[in-house]
């Protein structure tokens, strides 16, 4: 079974008033499975505004939603985004051929702008 390293990422921007957004990070190529090994988050927002992050992965034609926990928050000298939320975690997720890998960001308080970067790496495996 041939496999090769694969890495992808996306950015989610929530504008003032938006509470949630989903973006397609990638579509898995035909005849390949994406074995996700690692996820990384870098979010920029407001220290009093917790954010929810999740990855949606289709495995054997069933969509699973996997929340991502951040490991730290730090204040930064940026007026629009005074807080940085960051974290990375090992994962063992399998995305079907031709399925979309989706990343979601949500929040309760919709004041201000938020920007979140996700990076995902793993292996593309022949099926």
PDB file of N, CA and C in Angstrom, residues 10-112:
ATOM      1  N   UNK A  10      -6.113  25.695   6.399  1.00  0.00           N
ATOM      2  CA  UNK A  10      -7.156  26.643   6.015  1.00  0.00           C
ATOM      3  C   UNK A  10      -7.199  27.775   7.039  1.00  0.00           C
ATOM      4  N   UNK A  11      -7.928  28.809   6.677  1.00  0.00           N
ATOM      5  CA  UNK A  11      -8.141  29.954   7.557  1.00  0.00           C
ATOM      6  C   UNK A  11      -9.639  30.202   7.654  1.00  0.00           C
ATOM      7  N   UNK A  12     -10.114  30.449   8.873  1.00  0.00           N
ATOM      8  CA  UNK A  12     -11.506  30.821   9.102  1.00  0.00           C
ATOM      9  C   UNK A  12     -11.511  32.228   9.668  1.00  0.00           C
ATOM     10  N   UNK A  13     -12.275  33.101   9.043  1.00  0.00           N
ATOM     11  CA  UNK A  13     -12.461  34.466   9.540  1.00  0.00           C
ATOM     12  C   UNK A  13     -13.917  34.640   9.959  1.00  0.00           C
ATOM     13  N   UNK A  14     -14.119  35.012  11.212  1.00  0.00           N
ATOM     14  CA  UNK A  14     -15.455  35.371  11.689  1.00  0.00           C
ATOM     15  C   UNK A  14     -15.483  36.882  11.840  1.00  0.00           C
ATOM     16  N   UNK A  15     -16.395  37.513  11.158  1.00  0.00           N
ATOM     17  CA  UNK A  15     -16.560  38.963  11.257  1.00  0.00           C
ATOM     18  C   UNK A  15     -17.468  39.293  12.423  1.00  0.00           C
ATOM     19  N   UNK A  16     -17.441  40.548  12.830  1.00  0.00           N
ATOM     20  CA  UNK A  16     -18.320  41.028  13.891  1.00  0.00           C
ATOM     21  C   UNK A  16     -19.752  40.601  13.578  1.00  0.00           C
ATOM     22  N   UNK A  17     -20.410  39.927  14.516  1.00  0.00           N
ATOM     23  CA  UNK A  17     -21.777  39.471  14.323  1.00  0.00           C
ATOM     24  C   UNK A  17     -21.909  38.023  13.884  1.00  0.00           C
ATOM     25  N   UNK A  18     -20.862  37.408  13.378  1.00  0.00           N
ATOM     26  CA  UNK A  18     -20.914  36.005  12.962  1.00  0.00           C
ATOM     27  C   UNK A  18     -20.617  35.098  14.153  1.00  0.00           C
ATOM     28  N   UNK A  19     -21.417  34.037  14.307  1.00  0.00           N
ATOM     29  CA  UNK A  19     -21.209  33.144  15.445  1.00  0.00           C
ATOM     30  C   UNK A  19     -20.491  31.845  15.074  1.00  0.00           C
ATOM     31  N   UNK A  20     -20.570  31.417  13.814  1.00  0.00           N
ATOM     32  CA  UNK A  20     -19.936  30.155  13.426  1.00  0.00           C
ATOM     33  C   UNK A  20     -19.662  30.140  11.925  1.00  0.00           C
ATOM     34  N   UNK A  21     -18.681  29.331  11.558  1.00  0.00           N
ATOM     35  CA  UNK A  21     -18.369  29.172  10.133  1.00  0.00           C
ATOM     36  C   UNK A  21     -17.655  27.841   9.937  1.00  0.00           C
ATOM     37  N   UNK A  22     -17.976  27.178   8.828  1.00  0.00           N
ATOM     38  CA  UNK A  22     -17.314  25.950   8.402  1.00  0.00           C
ATOM     39  C   UNK A  22     -16.568  26.238   7.110  1.00  0.00           C
ATOM     40  N   UNK A  23     -15.386  25.648   6.966  1.00  0.00           N
ATOM     41  CA  UNK A  23     -14.649  25.739   5.705  1.00  0.00           C
ATOM     42  C   UNK A  23     -14.156  24.342   5.329  1.00  0.00           C
ATOM     43  N   UNK A  24     -14.120  24.081   4.042  1.00  0.00           N
ATOM     44  CA  UNK A  24     -13.542  22.834   3.550  1.00  0.00           C
ATOM     45  C   UNK A  24     -12.030  23.020   3.511  1.00  0.00           C
ATOM     46  N   UNK A  25     -11.334  22.223   4.298  1.00  0.00           N
ATOM     47  CA  UNK A  25      -9.869  22.298   4.330  1.00  0.00           C
ATOM     48  C   UNK A  25      -9.299  21.651   3.083  1.00  0.00           C
ATOM     49  N   UNK A  26      -9.846  20.496   2.710  1.00  0.00           N
ATOM     50  CA  UNK A  26      -9.416  19.827   1.481  1.00  0.00           C
ATOM     51  C   UNK A  26     -10.437  18.765   1.111  1.00  0.00           C
ATOM     52  N   UNK A  27     -10.378  18.357  -0.138  1.00  0.00           N
ATOM     53  CA  UNK A  27     -11.135  17.204  -0.610  1.00  0.00           C
ATOM     54  C   UNK A  27     -10.112  16.100  -0.864  1.00  0.00           C
ATOM     55  N   UNK A  28     -10.330  14.961  -0.254  1.00  0.00           N
ATOM     56  CA  UNK A  28      -9.391  13.845  -0.393  1.00  0.00           C
ATOM     57  C   UNK A  28      -9.449  13.346  -1.838  1.00  0.00           C
ATOM     58  N   UNK A  29      -8.293  13.135  -2.470  1.00  0.00           N
ATOM     59  CA  UNK A  29      -8.294  12.644  -3.857  1.00  0.00           C
ATOM     60  C   UNK A  29      -8.961  11.271  -3.988  1.00  0.00           C
ATOM     61  N   UNK A  30      -9.464  11.002  -5.184  1.00  0.00           N
ATOM     62  CA  UNK A  30     -10.044   9.683  -5.482  1.00  0.00           C
ATOM     63  C   UNK A  30      -8.970   8.611  -5.302  1.00  0.00           C
ATOM     64  N   UNK A  31      -9.375   7.450  -4.869  1.00  0.00           N
ATOM     65  CA  UNK A  31      -8.488   6.292  -4.665  1.00  0.00           C
ATOM     66  C   UNK A  31      -7.401   6.540  -3.617  1.00  0.00           C
ATOM     67  N   UNK A  32      -7.622   7.529  -2.753  1.00  0.00           N
ATOM     68  CA  UNK A  32      -6.696   7.818  -1.637  1.00  0.00           C
ATOM     69  C   UNK A  32      -7.508   7.928  -0.352  1.00  0.00           C
ATOM     70  N   UNK A  33      -6.898   7.599   0.755  1.00  0.00           N
ATOM     71  CA  UNK A  33      -7.459   7.848   2.076  1.00  0.00           C
ATOM     72  C   UNK A  33      -6.483   8.788   2.785  1.00  0.00           C
ATOM     73  N   UNK A  34      -7.008   9.766   3.499  1.00  0.00           N
ATOM     74  CA  UNK A  34      -6.156  10.687   4.255  1.00  0.00           C
ATOM     75  C   UNK A  34      -6.130  10.214   5.698  1.00  0.00           C
ATOM     76  N   UNK A  35      -4.969   9.719   6.133  1.00  0.00           N
ATOM     77  CA  UNK A  35      -4.761   9.333   7.525  1.00  0.00           C
ATOM     78  C   UNK A  35      -4.215  10.552   8.262  1.00  0.00           C
ATOM     79  N   UNK A  36      -5.075  11.232   9.007  1.00  0.00           N
ATOM     80  CA  UNK A  36      -4.684  12.440   9.733  1.00  0.00           C
ATOM     81  C   UNK A  36      -3.891  12.026  10.966  1.00  0.00           C
ATOM     82  N   UNK A  37      -2.717  12.639  11.140  1.00  0.00           N
ATOM     83  CA  UNK A  37      -1.841  12.308  12.264  1.00  0.00           C
ATOM     84  C   UNK A  37      -1.687  13.445  13.266  1.00  0.00           C
ATOM     85  N   UNK A  38      -1.805  14.693  12.796  1.00  0.00           N
ATOM     86  CA  UNK A  38      -1.540  15.829  13.682  1.00  0.00           C
ATOM     87  C   UNK A  38      -2.367  17.035  13.258  1.00  0.00           C
ATOM     88  N   UNK A  39      -2.881  17.780  14.246  1.00  0.00           N
ATOM     89  CA  UNK A  39      -3.669  18.998  14.016  1.00  0.00           C
ATOM     90  C   UNK A  39      -3.028  20.140  14.782  1.00  0.00           C
ATOM     91  N   UNK A  40      -2.981  21.315  14.182  1.00  0.00           N
ATOM     92  CA  UNK A  40      -2.464  22.502  14.860  1.00  0.00           C
ATOM     93  C   UNK A  40      -3.399  23.679  14.673  1.00  0.00           C
ATOM     94  N   UNK A  41      -3.613  24.439  15.746  1.00  0.00           N
ATOM     95  CA  UNK A  41      -4.517  25.596  15.736  1.00  0.00           C
ATOM     96  C   UNK A  41      -3.752  26.841  16.154  1.00  0.00           C
ATOM     97  N   UNK A  42      -3.942  27.917  15.435  1.00  0.00           N
ATOM     98  CA  UNK A  42      -3.495  29.252  15.826  1.00  0.00           C
ATOM     99  C   UNK A  42      -4.671  30.186  15.604  1.00  0.00           C
ATOM    100  N   UNK A  43      -5.281  30.630  16.695  1.00  0.00           N
ATOM    101  CA  UNK A  43      -6.452  31.494  16.617  1.00  0.00           C
ATOM    102  C   UNK A  43      -6.146  32.860  17.195  1.00  0.00           C
ATOM    103  N   UNK A  44      -6.786  33.861  16.630  1.00  0.00           N
ATOM    104  CA  UNK A  44      -6.580  35.237  17.082  1.00  0.00           C
ATOM    105  C   UNK A  44      -7.943  35.873  17.310  1.00  0.00           C
ATOM    106  N   UNK A  45      -8.161  36.359  18.535  1.00  0.00           N
ATOM    107  CA  UNK A  45      -9.454  36.934  18.888  1.00  0.00           C
ATOM    108  C   UNK A  45      -9.354  37.782  20.129  1.00  0.00           C
ATOM    109  N   UNK A  46     -10.250  37.519  21.085  1.00  0.00           N
ATOM    110  CA  UNK A  46     -10.364  38.330  22.291  1.00  0.00           C
ATOM    111  C   UNK A  46     -10.274  37.435  23.523  1.00  0.00           C
ATOM    112  N   UNK A  47      -9.550  37.853  24.564  1.00  0.00           N
ATOM    113  CA  UNK A  47      -9.306  36.980  25.714  1.00  0.00           C
ATOM    114  C   UNK A  47     -10.566  36.553  26.464  1.00  0.00           C
ATOM    115  N   UNK A  48     -11.630  37.320  26.393  1.00  0.00           N
ATOM    116  CA  UNK A  48     -12.863  36.990  27.114  1.00  0.00           C
ATOM    117  C   UNK A  48     -13.851  36.222  26.245  1.00  0.00           C
ATOM    118  N   UNK A  49     -13.414  35.787  25.086  1.00  0.00           N
ATOM    119  CA  UNK A  49     -14.313  35.147  24.131  1.00  0.00           C
ATOM    120  C   UNK A  49     -13.806  33.748  23.768  1.00  0.00           C
ATOM    121  N   UNK A  50     -14.227  32.720  24.511  1.00  0.00           N
ATOM    122  CA  UNK A  50     -13.773  31.367  24.179  1.00  0.00           C
ATOM    123  C   UNK A  50     -14.297  30.925  22.811  1.00  0.00           C
ATOM    124  N   UNK A  51     -13.489  30.134  22.130  1.00  0.00           N
ATOM    125  CA  UNK A  51     -13.835  29.638  20.802  1.00  0.00           C
ATOM    126  C   UNK A  51     -13.936  28.119  20.826  1.00  0.00           C
ATOM    127  N   UNK A  52     -14.788  27.577  19.959  1.00  0.00           N
ATOM    128  CA  UNK A  52     -14.940  26.133  19.782  1.00  0.00           C
ATOM    129  C   UNK A  52     -14.371  25.776  18.415  1.00  0.00           C
ATOM    130  N   UNK A  53     -13.559  24.713  18.370  1.00  0.00           N
ATOM    131  CA  UNK A  53     -12.947  24.254  17.127  1.00  0.00           C
ATOM    132  C   UNK A  53     -13.268  22.776  16.936  1.00  0.00           C
ATOM    133  N   UNK A  54     -13.541  22.375  15.696  1.00  0.00           N
ATOM    134  CA  UNK A  54     -13.781  20.955  15.415  1.00  0.00           C
ATOM    135  C   UNK A  54     -13.419  20.635  13.975  1.00  0.00           C
ATOM    136  N   UNK A  55     -13.048  19.387  13.750  1.00  0.00           N
ATOM    137  CA  UNK A  55     -12.790  18.859  12.413  1.00  0.00           C
ATOM    138  C   UNK A  55     -13.862  17.820  12.126  1.00  0.00           C
ATOM    139  N   UNK A  56     -14.437  17.880  10.917  1.00  0.00           N
ATOM    140  CA  UNK A  56     -15.448  16.915  10.469  1.00  0.00           C
ATOM    141  C   UNK A  56     -14.760  15.993   9.459  1.00  0.00           C
ATOM    142  N   UNK A  57     -14.796  14.694   9.744  1.00  0.00           N
ATOM    143  CA  UNK A  57     -14.127  13.715   8.896  1.00  0.00           C
ATOM    144  C   UNK A  57     -15.126  12.620   8.532  1.00  0.00           C
ATOM    145  N   UNK A  58     -15.166  12.250   7.246  1.00  0.00           N
ATOM    146  CA  UNK A  58     -16.031  11.160   6.790  1.00  0.00           C
ATOM    147  C   UNK A  58     -15.212   9.883   6.712  1.00  0.00           C
ATOM    148  N   UNK A  59     -15.627   8.884   7.502  1.00  0.00           N
ATOM    149  CA  UNK A  59     -14.962   7.587   7.521  1.00  0.00           C
ATOM    150  C   UNK A  59     -16.023   6.512   7.322  1.00  0.00           C
ATOM    151  N   UNK A  60     -15.809   5.700   6.295  1.00  0.00           N
ATOM    152  CA  UNK A  60     -16.784   4.654   5.941  1.00  0.00           C
ATOM    153  C   UNK A  60     -18.174   5.252   5.763  1.00  0.00           C
ATOM    154  N   UNK A  61     -18.218   6.394   5.082  1.00  0.00           N
ATOM    155  CA  UNK A  61     -19.445   7.119   4.724  1.00  0.00           C
ATOM    156  C   UNK A  61     -20.186   7.719   5.923  1.00  0.00           C
ATOM    157  N   UNK A  62     -19.568   7.785   7.078  1.00  0.00           N
ATOM    158  CA  UNK A  62     -20.180   8.402   8.254  1.00  0.00           C
ATOM    159  C   UNK A  62     -19.344   9.609   8.670  1.00  0.00           C
ATOM    160  N   UNK A  63     -20.035  10.736   8.885  1.00  0.00           N
ATOM    161  CA  UNK A  63     -19.338  11.955   9.307  1.00  0.00           C
ATOM    162  C   UNK A  63     -19.180  11.942  10.820  1.00  0.00           C
ATOM    163  N   UNK A  64     -17.955  12.125  11.269  1.00  0.00           N
ATOM    164  CA  UNK A  64     -17.654  12.272  12.689  1.00  0.00           C
ATOM    165  C   UNK A  64     -17.163  13.689  12.940  1.00  0.00           C
ATOM    166  N   UNK A  65     -17.556  14.262  14.072  1.00  0.00           N
ATOM    167  CA  UNK A  65     -17.135  15.616  14.442  1.00  0.00           C
ATOM    168  C   UNK A  65     -16.214  15.491  15.644  1.00  0.00           C
ATOM    169  N   UNK A  66     -14.988  15.987  15.499  1.00  0.00           N
ATOM    170  CA  UNK A  66     -13.956  15.831  16.514  1.00  0.00           C
ATOM    171  C   UNK A  66     -13.505  17.206  17.015  1.00  0.00           C
ATOM    172  N   UNK A  67     -13.921  17.581  18.236  1.00  0.00           N
ATOM    173  CA  UNK A  67     -13.481  18.866  18.799  1.00  0.00           C
ATOM    174  C   UNK A  67     -11.968  18.873  19.020  1.00  0.00           C
ATOM    175  N   UNK A  68     -11.389  20.049  18.929  1.00  0.00           N
ATOM    176  CA  UNK A  68      -9.959  20.243  19.122  1.00  0.00           C
ATOM    177  C   UNK A  68      -9.774  21.145  20.335  1.00  0.00           C
ATOM    178  N   UNK A  69      -8.984  20.703  21.286  1.00  0.00           N
ATOM    179  CA  UNK A  69      -8.709  21.510  22.474  1.00  0.00           C
ATOM    180  C   UNK A  69      -7.447  22.330  22.289  1.00  0.00           C
ATOM    181  N   UNK A  70      -7.511  23.593  22.652  1.00  0.00           N
ATOM    182  CA  UNK A  70      -6.301  24.414  22.602  1.00  0.00           C
ATOM    183  C   UNK A  70      -5.572  24.274  23.935  1.00  0.00           C
ATOM    184  N   UNK A  71      -4.257  24.430  23.891  1.00  0.00           N
ATOM    185  CA  UNK A  71      -3.455  24.244  25.097  1.00  0.00           C
ATOM    186  C   UNK A  71      -3.034  25.550  25.747  1.00  0.00           C
ATOM    187  N   UNK A  72      -3.218  26.659  25.046  1.00  0.00           N
ATOM    188  CA  UNK A  72      -2.788  27.919  25.645  1.00  0.00           C
ATOM    189  C   UNK A  72      -3.461  29.134  25.055  1.00  0.00           C
ATOM    190  N   UNK A  73      -3.416  30.195  25.834  1.00  0.00           N
ATOM    191  CA  UNK A  73      -3.920  31.508  25.427  1.00  0.00           C
ATOM    192  C   UNK A  73      -2.903  32.532  25.905  1.00  0.00           C
ATOM    193  N   UNK A  74      -2.564  33.468  25.042  1.00  0.00           N
ATOM    194  CA  UNK A  74      -1.660  34.535  25.463  1.00  0.00           C
ATOM    195  C   UNK A  74      -2.153  35.860  24.902  1.00  0.00           C
ATOM    196  N   UNK A  75      -1.895  36.905  25.646  1.00  0.00           N
ATOM    197  CA  UNK A  75      -2.239  38.236  25.157  1.00  0.00           C
ATOM    198  C   UNK A  75      -1.128  38.715  24.240  1.00  0.00           C
ATOM    199  N   UNK A  76      -1.522  39.415  23.168  1.00  0.00           N
ATOM    200  CA  UNK A  76      -0.540  39.945  22.222  1.00  0.00           C
ATOM    201  C   UNK A  76      -0.842  41.414  21.963  1.00  0.00           C
ATOM    202  N   UNK A  77       0.161  42.110  21.475  1.00  0.00           N
ATOM    203  CA  UNK A  77       0.035  43.543  21.223  1.00  0.00           C
ATOM    204  C   UNK A  77      -0.532  43.774  19.828  1.00  0.00           C
ATOM    205  N   UNK A  78      -1.821  43.473  19.689  1.00  0.00           N
ATOM    206  CA  UNK A  78      -2.531  43.633  18.417  1.00  0.00           C
ATOM    207  C   UNK A  78      -3.939  44.105  18.756  1.00  0.00           C
ATOM    208  N   UNK A  79      -4.282  45.341  18.436  1.00  0.00           N
ATOM    209  CA  UNK A  79      -5.584  45.881  18.841  1.00  0.00           C
ATOM    210  C   UNK A  79      -6.796  45.097  18.323  1.00  0.00           C
ATOM    211  N   UNK A  80      -6.737  44.604  17.080  1.00  0.00           N
ATOM    212  CA  UNK A  80      -7.888  43.886  16.528  1.00  0.00           C
ATOM    213  C   UNK A  80      -8.024  42.479  17.113  1.00  0.00           C
ATOM    214  N   UNK A  81      -6.897  41.846  17.398  1.00  0.00           N
ATOM    215  CA  UNK A  81      -6.875  40.481  17.936  1.00  0.00           C
ATOM    216  C   UNK A  81      -5.958  40.441  19.158  1.00  0.00           C
ATOM    217  N   UNK A  82      -6.428  40.894  20.323  1.00  0.00           N
ATOM    218  CA  UNK A  82      -5.545  41.000  21.486  1.00  0.00           C
ATOM    219  C   UNK A  82      -5.207  39.670  22.171  1.00  0.00           C
ATOM    220  N   UNK A  83      -5.766  38.556  21.701  1.00  0.00           N
ATOM    221  CA  UNK A  83      -5.452  37.256  22.303  1.00  0.00           C
ATOM    222  C   UNK A  83      -5.125  36.237  21.222  1.00  0.00           C
ATOM    223  N   UNK A  84      -4.175  35.362  21.553  1.00  0.00           N
ATOM    224  CA  UNK A  84      -3.804  34.261  20.658  1.00  0.00           C
ATOM    225  C   UNK A  84      -4.164  32.966  21.367  1.00  0.00           C
ATOM    226  N   UNK A  85      -4.933  32.100  20.677  1.00  0.00           N
ATOM    227  CA  UNK A  85      -5.316  30.782  21.168  1.00  0.00           C
ATOM    228  C   UNK A  85      -4.529  29.773  20.339  1.00  0.00           C
ATOM    229  N   UNK A  86      -3.842  28.852  20.974  1.00  0.00           N
ATOM    230  CA  UNK A  86      -3.002  27.938  20.200  1.00  0.00           C
ATOM    231  C   UNK A  86      -3.003  26.545  20.813  1.00  0.00           C
ATOM    232  N   UNK A  87      -2.688  25.606  19.984  1.00  0.00           N
ATOM    233  CA  UNK A  87      -2.572  24.234  20.451  1.00  0.00           C
ATOM    234  C   UNK A  87      -2.371  23.294  19.292  1.00  0.00           C
ATOM    235  N   UNK A  88      -1.887  22.123  19.616  1.00  0.00           N
ATOM    236  CA  UNK A  88      -1.736  21.076  18.618  1.00  0.00           C
ATOM    237  C   UNK A  88      -1.975  19.747  19.318  1.00  0.00           C
ATOM    238  N   UNK A  89      -2.423  18.790  18.553  1.00  0.00           N
ATOM    239  CA  UNK A  89      -2.662  17.488  19.148  1.00  0.00           C
ATOM    240  C   UNK A  89      -2.489  16.386  18.128  1.00  0.00           C
ATOM    241  N   UNK A  90      -2.055  15.257  18.626  1.00  0.00           N
ATOM    242  CA  UNK A  90      -1.986  14.069  17.801  1.00  0.00           C
ATOM    243  C   UNK A  90      -3.400  13.582  17.528  1.00  0.00           C
ATOM    244  N   UNK A  91      -3.589  12.994  16.376  1.00  0.00           N
ATOM    245  CA  UNK A  91      -4.913  12.496  16.015  1.00  0.00           C
ATOM    246  C   UNK A  91      -4.760  11.183  15.263  1.00  0.00           C
ATOM    247  N   UNK A  92      -5.823  10.418  15.259  1.00  0.00           N
ATOM    248  CA  UNK A  92      -5.870   9.199  14.463  1.00  0.00           C
ATOM    249  C   UNK A  92      -7.228   9.194  13.776  1.00  0.00           C
ATOM    250  N   UNK A  93      -7.313   9.959  12.679  1.00  0.00           N
ATOM    251  CA  UNK A  93      -8.554  10.109  11.929  1.00  0.00           C
ATOM    252  C   UNK A  93      -8.320   9.636  10.504  1.00  0.00           C
ATOM    253  N   UNK A  94      -9.363   9.064   9.890  1.00  0.00           N
ATOM    254  CA  UNK A  94      -9.255   8.536   8.539  1.00  0.00           C
ATOM    255  C   UNK A  94     -10.353   9.141   7.687  1.00  0.00           C
ATOM    256  N   UNK A  95      -9.968   9.821   6.614  1.00  0.00           N
ATOM    257  CA  UNK A  95     -10.936  10.470   5.726  1.00  0.00           C
ATOM    258  C   UNK A  95     -11.055   9.672   4.431  1.00  0.00           C
ATOM    259  N   UNK A  96     -12.287   9.356   4.064  1.00  0.00           N
ATOM    260  CA  UNK A  96     -12.583   8.575   2.862  1.00  0.00           C
ATOM    261  C   UNK A  96     -12.141   9.279   1.582  1.00  0.00           C
ATOM    262  N   UNK A  97     -11.887   8.489   0.519  1.00  0.00           N
ATOM    263  CA  UNK A  97     -11.616   9.084  -0.796  1.00  0.00           C
ATOM    264  C   UNK A  97     -12.774   9.980  -1.227  1.00  0.00           C
ATOM    265  N   UNK A  98     -12.442  11.087  -1.840  1.00  0.00           N
ATOM    266  CA  UNK A  98     -13.390  12.071  -2.387  1.00  0.00           C
ATOM    267  C   UNK A  98     -14.270  12.736  -1.321  1.00  0.00           C
ATOM    268  N   UNK A  99     -13.932  12.587  -0.042  1.00  0.00           N
ATOM    269  CA  UNK A  99     -14.709  13.256   1.008  1.00  0.00           C
ATOM    270  C   UNK A  99     -14.065  14.597   1.347  1.00  0.00           C
ATOM    271  N   UNK A 100     -14.869  15.479   1.911  1.00  0.00           N
ATOM    272  CA  UNK A 100     -14.378  16.787   2.342  1.00  0.00           C
ATOM    273  C   UNK A 100     -13.958  16.724   3.803  1.00  0.00           C
ATOM    274  N   UNK A 101     -12.803  17.276   4.087  1.00  0.00           N
ATOM    275  CA  UNK A 101     -12.351  17.478   5.460  1.00  0.00           C
ATOM    276  C   UNK A 101     -12.767  18.898   5.808  1.00  0.00           C
ATOM    277  N   UNK A 102     -13.614  19.068   6.824  1.00  0.00           N
ATOM    278  CA  UNK A 102     -14.206  20.365   7.154  1.00  0.00           C
ATOM    279  C   UNK A 102     -13.710  20.814   8.521  1.00  0.00           C
ATOM    280  N   UNK A 103     -13.445  22.109   8.654  1.00  0.00           N
ATOM    281  CA  UNK A 103     -13.027  22.717   9.915  1.00  0.00           C
ATOM    282  C   UNK A 103     -14.078  23.731  10.326  1.00  0.00           C
ATOM    283  N   UNK A 104     -14.497  23.678  11.605  1.00  0.00           N
ATOM    284  CA  UNK A 104     -15.521  24.585  12.139  1.00  0.00           C
ATOM    285  C   UNK A 104     -14.953  25.422  13.273  1.00  0.00           C
ATOM    286  N   UNK A 105     -15.385  26.671  13.306  1.00  0.00           N
ATOM    287  CA  UNK A 105     -15.090  27.565  14.430  1.00  0.00           C
ATOM    288  C   UNK A 105     -16.414  28.174  14.865  1.00  0.00           C
ATOM    289  N   UNK A 106     -16.657  28.206  16.177  1.00  0.00           N
ATOM    290  CA  UNK A 106     -17.896  28.787  16.692  1.00  0.00           C
ATOM    291  C   UNK A 106     -17.595  29.566  17.971  1.00  0.00           C
ATOM    292  N   UNK A 107     -18.487  30.506  18.263  1.00  0.00           N
ATOM    293  CA  UNK A 107     -18.366  31.306  19.488  1.00  0.00           C
ATOM    294  C   UNK A 107     -19.745  31.756  19.930  1.00  0.00           C
ATOM    295  N   UNK A 108     -19.871  32.065  21.212  1.00  0.00           N
ATOM    296  CA  UNK A 108     -21.144  32.532  21.761  1.00  0.00           C
ATOM    297  C   UNK A 108     -21.257  34.049  21.614  1.00  0.00           C
ATOM    298  N   UNK A 109     -20.215  34.766  22.029  1.00  0.00           N
ATOM    299  CA  UNK A 109     -20.191  36.229  21.932  1.00  0.00           C
ATOM    300  C   UNK A 109     -19.702  36.596  20.539  1.00  0.00           C
ATOM    301  N   UNK A 110     -20.515  37.308  19.776  1.00  0.00           N
ATOM    302  CA  UNK A 110     -20.170  37.577  18.368  1.00  0.00           C
ATOM    303  C   UNK A 110     -19.555  38.960  18.143  1.00  0.00           C
ATOM    304  N   UNK A 111     -19.117  39.621  19.204  1.00  0.00           N
ATOM    305  CA  UNK A 111     -18.510  40.949  19.049  1.00  0.00           C
ATOM    306  C   UNK A 111     -17.063  40.815  18.580  1.00  0.00           C
ATOM    307  N   UNK A 112     -16.684  41.637  17.619  1.00  0.00           N
ATOM    308  CA  UNK A 112     -15.306  41.656  17.147  1.00  0.00           C
ATOM    309  C   UNK A 112     -15.023  40.608  16.089  1.00  0.00           C
TER     310      UNK A 112
END
